[in-house]
CSV table of C-alpha atoms in Angstrom, one decimal:
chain,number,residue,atom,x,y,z
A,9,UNK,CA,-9.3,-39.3,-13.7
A,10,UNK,CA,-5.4,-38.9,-14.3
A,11,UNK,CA,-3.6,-42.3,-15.4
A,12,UNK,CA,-1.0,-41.5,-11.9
A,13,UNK,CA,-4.2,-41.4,-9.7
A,14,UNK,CA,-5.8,-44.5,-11.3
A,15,UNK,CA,-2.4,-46.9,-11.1
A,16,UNK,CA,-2.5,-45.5,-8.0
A,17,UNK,CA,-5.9,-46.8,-6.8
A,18,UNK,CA,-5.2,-49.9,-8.3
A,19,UNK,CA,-2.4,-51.0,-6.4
A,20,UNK,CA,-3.9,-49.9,-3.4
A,21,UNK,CA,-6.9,-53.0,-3.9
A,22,UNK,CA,-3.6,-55.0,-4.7
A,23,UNK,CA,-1.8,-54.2,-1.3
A,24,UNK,CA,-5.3,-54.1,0.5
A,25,UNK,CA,-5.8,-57.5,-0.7
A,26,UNK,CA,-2.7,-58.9,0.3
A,27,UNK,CA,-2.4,-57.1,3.8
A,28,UNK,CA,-6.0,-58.8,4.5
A,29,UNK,CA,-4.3,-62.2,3.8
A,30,UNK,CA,-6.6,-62.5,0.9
A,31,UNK,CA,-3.6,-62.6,-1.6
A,32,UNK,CA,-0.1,-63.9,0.3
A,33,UNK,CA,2.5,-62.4,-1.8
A,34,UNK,CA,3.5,-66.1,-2.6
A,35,UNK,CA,0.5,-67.3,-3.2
A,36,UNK,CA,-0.4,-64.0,-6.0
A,37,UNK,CA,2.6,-64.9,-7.7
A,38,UNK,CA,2.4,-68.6,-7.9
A,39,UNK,CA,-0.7,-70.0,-9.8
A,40,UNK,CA,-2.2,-73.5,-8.4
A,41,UNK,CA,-0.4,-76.1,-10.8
A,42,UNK,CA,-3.5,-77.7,-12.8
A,43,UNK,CA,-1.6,-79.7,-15.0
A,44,UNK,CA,0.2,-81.5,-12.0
A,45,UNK,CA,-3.0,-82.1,-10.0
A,46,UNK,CA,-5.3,-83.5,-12.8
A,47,UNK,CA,-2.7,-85.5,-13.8
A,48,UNK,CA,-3.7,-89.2,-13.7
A,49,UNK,CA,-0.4,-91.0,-13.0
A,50,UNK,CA,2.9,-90.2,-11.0
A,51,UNK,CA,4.6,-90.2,-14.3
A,52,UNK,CA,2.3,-87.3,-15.6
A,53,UNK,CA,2.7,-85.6,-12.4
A,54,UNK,CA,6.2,-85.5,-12.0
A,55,UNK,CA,6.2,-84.1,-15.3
A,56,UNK,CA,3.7,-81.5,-14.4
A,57,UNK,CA,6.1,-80.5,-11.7
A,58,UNK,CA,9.5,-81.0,-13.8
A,59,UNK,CA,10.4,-83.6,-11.6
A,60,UNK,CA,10.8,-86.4,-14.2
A,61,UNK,CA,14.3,-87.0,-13.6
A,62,UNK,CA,13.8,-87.5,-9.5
A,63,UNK,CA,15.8,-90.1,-8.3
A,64,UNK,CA,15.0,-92.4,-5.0
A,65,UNK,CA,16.6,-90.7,-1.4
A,66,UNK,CA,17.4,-92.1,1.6
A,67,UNK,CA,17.2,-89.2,3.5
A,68,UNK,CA,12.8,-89.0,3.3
A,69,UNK,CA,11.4,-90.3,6.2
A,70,UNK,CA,7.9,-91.3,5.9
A,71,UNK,CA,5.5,-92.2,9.3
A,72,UNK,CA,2.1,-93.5,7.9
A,73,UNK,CA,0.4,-96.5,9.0
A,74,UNK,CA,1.3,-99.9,8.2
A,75,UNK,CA,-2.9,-100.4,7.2
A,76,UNK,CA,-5.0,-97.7,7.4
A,77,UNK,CA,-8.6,-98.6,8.4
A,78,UNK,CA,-9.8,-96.0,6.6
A,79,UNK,CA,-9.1,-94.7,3.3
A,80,UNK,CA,-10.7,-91.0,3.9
A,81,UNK,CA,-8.7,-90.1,6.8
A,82,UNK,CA,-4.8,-91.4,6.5
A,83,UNK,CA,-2.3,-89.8,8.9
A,84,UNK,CA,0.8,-89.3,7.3
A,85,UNK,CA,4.4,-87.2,8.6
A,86,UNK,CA,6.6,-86.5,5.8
A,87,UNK,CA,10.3,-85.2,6.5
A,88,UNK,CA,12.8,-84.7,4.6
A,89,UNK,CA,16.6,-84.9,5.7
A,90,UNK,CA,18.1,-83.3,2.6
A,91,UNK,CA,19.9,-79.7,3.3
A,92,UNK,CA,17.7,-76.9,1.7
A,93,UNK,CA,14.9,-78.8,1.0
A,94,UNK,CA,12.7,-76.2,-0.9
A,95,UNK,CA,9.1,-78.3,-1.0
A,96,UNK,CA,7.6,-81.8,-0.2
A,97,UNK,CA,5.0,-83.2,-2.5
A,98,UNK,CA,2.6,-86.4,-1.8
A,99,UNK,CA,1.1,-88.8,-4.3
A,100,UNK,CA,-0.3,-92.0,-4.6
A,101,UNK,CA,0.1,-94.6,-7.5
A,102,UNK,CA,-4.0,-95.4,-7.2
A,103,UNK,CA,-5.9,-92.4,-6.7
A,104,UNK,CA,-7.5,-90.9,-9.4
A,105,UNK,CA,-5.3,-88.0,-9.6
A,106,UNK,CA,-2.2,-89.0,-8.3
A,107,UNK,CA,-0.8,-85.9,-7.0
A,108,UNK,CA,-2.4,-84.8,-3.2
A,109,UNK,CA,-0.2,-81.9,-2.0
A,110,UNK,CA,2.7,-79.8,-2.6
A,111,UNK,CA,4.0,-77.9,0.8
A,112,UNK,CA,6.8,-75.2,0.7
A,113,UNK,CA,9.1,-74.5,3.5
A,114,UNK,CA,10.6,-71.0,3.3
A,115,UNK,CA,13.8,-71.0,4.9
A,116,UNK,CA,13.6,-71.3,8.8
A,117,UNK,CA,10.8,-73.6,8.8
A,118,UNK,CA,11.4,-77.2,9.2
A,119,UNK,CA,10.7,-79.3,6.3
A,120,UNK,CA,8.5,-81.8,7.9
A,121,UNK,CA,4.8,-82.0,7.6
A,122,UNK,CA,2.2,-84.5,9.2
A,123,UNK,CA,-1.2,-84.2,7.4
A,124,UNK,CA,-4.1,-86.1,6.5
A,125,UNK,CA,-4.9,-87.4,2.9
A,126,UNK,CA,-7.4,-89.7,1.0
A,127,UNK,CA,-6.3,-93.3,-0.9
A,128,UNK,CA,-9.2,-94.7,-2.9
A,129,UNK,CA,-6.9,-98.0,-2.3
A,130,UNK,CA,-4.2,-99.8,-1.2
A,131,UNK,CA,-1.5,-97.7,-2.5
A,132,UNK,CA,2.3,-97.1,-3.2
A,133,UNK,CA,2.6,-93.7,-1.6
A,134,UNK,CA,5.6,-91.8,-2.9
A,135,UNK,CA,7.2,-88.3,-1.0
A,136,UNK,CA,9.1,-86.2,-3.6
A,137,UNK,CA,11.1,-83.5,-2.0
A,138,UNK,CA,13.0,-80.7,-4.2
A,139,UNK,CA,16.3,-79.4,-2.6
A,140,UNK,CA,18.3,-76.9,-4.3
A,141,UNK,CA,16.7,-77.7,-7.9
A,142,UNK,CA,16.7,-81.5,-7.6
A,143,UNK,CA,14.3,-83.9,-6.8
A,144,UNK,CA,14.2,-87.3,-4.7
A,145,UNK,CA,11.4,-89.5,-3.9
A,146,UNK,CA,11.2,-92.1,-1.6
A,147,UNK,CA,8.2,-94.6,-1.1
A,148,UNK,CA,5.7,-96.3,1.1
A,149,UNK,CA,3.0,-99.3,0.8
A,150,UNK,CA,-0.1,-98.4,2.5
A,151,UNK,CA,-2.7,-101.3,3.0
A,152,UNK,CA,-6.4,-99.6,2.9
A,153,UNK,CA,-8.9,-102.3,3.9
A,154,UNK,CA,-12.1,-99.2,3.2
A,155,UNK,CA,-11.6,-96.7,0.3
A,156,UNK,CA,-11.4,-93.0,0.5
A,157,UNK,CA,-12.8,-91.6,-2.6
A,158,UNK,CA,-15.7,-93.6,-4.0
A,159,UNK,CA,-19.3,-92.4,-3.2
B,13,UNK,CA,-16.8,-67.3,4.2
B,14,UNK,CA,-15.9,-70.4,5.0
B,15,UNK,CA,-16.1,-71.9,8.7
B,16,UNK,CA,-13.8,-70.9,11.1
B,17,UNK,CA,-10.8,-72.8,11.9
B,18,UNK,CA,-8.9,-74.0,15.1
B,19,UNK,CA,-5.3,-72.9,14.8
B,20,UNK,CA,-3.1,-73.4,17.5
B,21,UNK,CA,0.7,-72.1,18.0
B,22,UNK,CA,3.4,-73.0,20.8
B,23,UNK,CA,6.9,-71.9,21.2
B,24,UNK,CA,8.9,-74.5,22.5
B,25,UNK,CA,12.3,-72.8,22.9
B,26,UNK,CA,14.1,-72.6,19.7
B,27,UNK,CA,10.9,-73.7,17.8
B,28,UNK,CA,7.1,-72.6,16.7
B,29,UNK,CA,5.2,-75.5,16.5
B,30,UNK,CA,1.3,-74.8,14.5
B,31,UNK,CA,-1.5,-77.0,14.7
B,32,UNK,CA,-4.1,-76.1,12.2
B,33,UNK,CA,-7.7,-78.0,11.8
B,34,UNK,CA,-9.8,-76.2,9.1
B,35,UNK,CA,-13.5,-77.2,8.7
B,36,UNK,CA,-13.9,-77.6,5.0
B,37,UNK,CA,-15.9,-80.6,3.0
B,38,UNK,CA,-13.2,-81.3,0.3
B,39,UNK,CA,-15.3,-82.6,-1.9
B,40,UNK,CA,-13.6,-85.0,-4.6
B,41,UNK,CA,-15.7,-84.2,-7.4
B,42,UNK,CA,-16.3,-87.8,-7.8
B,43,UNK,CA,-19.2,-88.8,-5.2
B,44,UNK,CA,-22.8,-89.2,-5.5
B,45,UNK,CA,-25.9,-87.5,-3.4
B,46,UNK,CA,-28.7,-89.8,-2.4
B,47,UNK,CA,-30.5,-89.3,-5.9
B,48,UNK,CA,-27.2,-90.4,-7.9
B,49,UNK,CA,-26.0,-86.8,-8.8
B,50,UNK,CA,-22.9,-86.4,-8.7
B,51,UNK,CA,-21.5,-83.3,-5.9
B,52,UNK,CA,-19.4,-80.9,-7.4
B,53,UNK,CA,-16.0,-80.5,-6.6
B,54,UNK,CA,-15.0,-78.2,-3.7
B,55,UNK,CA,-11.8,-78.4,-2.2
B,56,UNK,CA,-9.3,-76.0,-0.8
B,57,UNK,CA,-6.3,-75.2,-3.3
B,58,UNK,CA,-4.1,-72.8,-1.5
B,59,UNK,CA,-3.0,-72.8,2.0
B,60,UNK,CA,-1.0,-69.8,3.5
B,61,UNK,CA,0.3,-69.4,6.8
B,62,UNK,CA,2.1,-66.4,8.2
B,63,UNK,CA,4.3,-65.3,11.2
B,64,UNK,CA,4.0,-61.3,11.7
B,65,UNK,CA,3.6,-61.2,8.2
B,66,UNK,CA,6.3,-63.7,7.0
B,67,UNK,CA,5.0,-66.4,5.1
B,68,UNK,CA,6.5,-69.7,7.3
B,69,UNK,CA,4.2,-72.3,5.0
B,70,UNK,CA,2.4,-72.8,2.0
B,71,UNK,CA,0.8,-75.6,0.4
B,72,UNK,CA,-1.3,-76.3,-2.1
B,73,UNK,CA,-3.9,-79.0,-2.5
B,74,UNK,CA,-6.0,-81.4,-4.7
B,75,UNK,CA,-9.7,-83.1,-3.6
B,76,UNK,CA,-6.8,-86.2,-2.1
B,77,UNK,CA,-6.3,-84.3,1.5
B,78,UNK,CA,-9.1,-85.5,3.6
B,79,UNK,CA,-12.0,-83.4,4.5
B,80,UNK,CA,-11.6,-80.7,7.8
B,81,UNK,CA,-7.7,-80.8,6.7
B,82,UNK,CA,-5.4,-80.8,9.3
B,83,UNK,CA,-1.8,-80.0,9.1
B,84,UNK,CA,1.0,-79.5,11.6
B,85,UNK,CA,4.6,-78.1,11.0
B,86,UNK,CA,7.4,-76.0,13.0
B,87,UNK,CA,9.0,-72.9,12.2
B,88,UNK,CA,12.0,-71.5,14.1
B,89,UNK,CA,12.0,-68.5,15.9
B,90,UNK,CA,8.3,-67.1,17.1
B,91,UNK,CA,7.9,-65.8,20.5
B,92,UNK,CA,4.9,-65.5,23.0
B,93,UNK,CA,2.1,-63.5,22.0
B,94,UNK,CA,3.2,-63.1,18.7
B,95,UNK,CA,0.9,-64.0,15.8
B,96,UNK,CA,0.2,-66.9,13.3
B,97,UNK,CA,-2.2,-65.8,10.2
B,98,UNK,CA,-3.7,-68.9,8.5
B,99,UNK,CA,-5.4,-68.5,5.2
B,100,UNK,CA,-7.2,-70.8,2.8
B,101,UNK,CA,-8.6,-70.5,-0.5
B,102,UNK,CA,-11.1,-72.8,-2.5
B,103,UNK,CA,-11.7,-73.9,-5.9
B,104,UNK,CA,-14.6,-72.0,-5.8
B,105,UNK,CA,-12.7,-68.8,-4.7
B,106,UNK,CA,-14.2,-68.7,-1.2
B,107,UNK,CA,-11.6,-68.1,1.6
B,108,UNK,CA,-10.9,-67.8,5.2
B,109,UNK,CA,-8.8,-66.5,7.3
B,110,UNK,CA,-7.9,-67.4,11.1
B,111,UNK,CA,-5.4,-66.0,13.6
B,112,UNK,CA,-3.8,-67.6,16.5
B,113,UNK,CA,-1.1,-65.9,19.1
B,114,UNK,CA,1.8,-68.2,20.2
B,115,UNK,CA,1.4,-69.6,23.0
């Protein structure tokens, strides 16, 4: 086989696998951040995600409930108020790995998110949103009267 | 494959609003079966969704979002009968993916 004919069949897998949504292109080119989601504690995961020098914003909103009956199963809108707000992040102080999710918003997408996530306990949880390279956090005690993580 | 999900997607003038409930254990890693063994960890780690081939949302995840993840957002723009792609992929490299039109 010719080297042109080989390159050419292996891009072809490349673009088969992204047009069958296997691959997004974003999601091929950015790797799933290990070092921020086995991090233990927030301050470990904000460095993961170079976000060590975040500073608290008043423009977060965060809707979650006041005491969540349930630690497995906590509804929970994030959104953020800041202009060009890149990605939203949730953690929580107690959980065994303190980072839960990172979300994106490409531009035209609103950056607000409502979601579901797990607190082993009652727990600061903190929203870190990145807008045009900088971070801010803000922060919200939820009350968990049955955990979400133990066995 | 994983099981399929319910996605749902409504234009509301200006704005797309997705609904998305994926069935998916999201297993921490951390609990025990009946015999004391501990279950692996399986939980989704990528999350992609699409608008006529424009990504509109990604995420990614740890074992922390509950298990059947749902997730809602809005996008502008989107129109009737256009279509919403939603894929997933695990730590174990399974994946799905599930299409809604707007509605």
């Amino acid at each position: 086989m010719v080297r042109r004919e080989f390159l050419l069949r292996g891009s072809g897998l490349l673009a088969a696998l992204v047009a069958a949504g296997w691959l997004s292109p974003e999601a091929a080119a950015q790797e799933w951040n290990r070092a921020a989601f086995e991090a233990k504690s927030i301050k470990e995961a904000l460095e993961a995600l170079g976000a060590k020098d975040a500073s608290a914003g008043a423009d977060i909103v965060i809707t979650a409930p006041e005491i969540a009956e349930n630690g497995a199963v906590v509804p929970i809108t994030v959104a953020s108020r800041i202009a060009g707000t890149e990605s939203i992040a949730l953690l929580a102080d107690k959980n065994p790995s303190a980072l839960s999710g990172v979300f994106t918003f490409p531009v035209g997408t609103l950056p607000e998110v409502h979601t579901r996530v797990k607190l082993a306990e009652t727990s600061n949880v903190h929203v870190l949103v990145r807008a045009g390279g900088k971070f801010a956090f803000a922060t919200k005690e939820i009350k968990v009267t049955l955990g979400g993580c133990g066995g | 494959m994983g099981s399929p999900m319910k996605v749902r997607a409504r234009n509301d003038g200006g704005t797309t609003e997705v609904k998305i409930l994926m069935s998916h254990p999201m297993e921490t890693g951390r609990r025990k079966n009946e015999k004391g063994d501990l279950i692996p960890a399986l939980f989704i780690q990528q999350v992609s969704v699409q608008h006529q081939g424009k990504v509109v949302l990604s995420a990614q995840w740890g074992p922390a979002i509950s298990a059947n993840p749902f997730l809602s957002f809005k996008f502008r723009g989107g129109a009737k009968g256009e279509t919403v792609k939603v894929t997933w992929v695990d730590n174990k490299g399974d994946s799905r993916t599930d299409e809604a039109l707007i509605a």
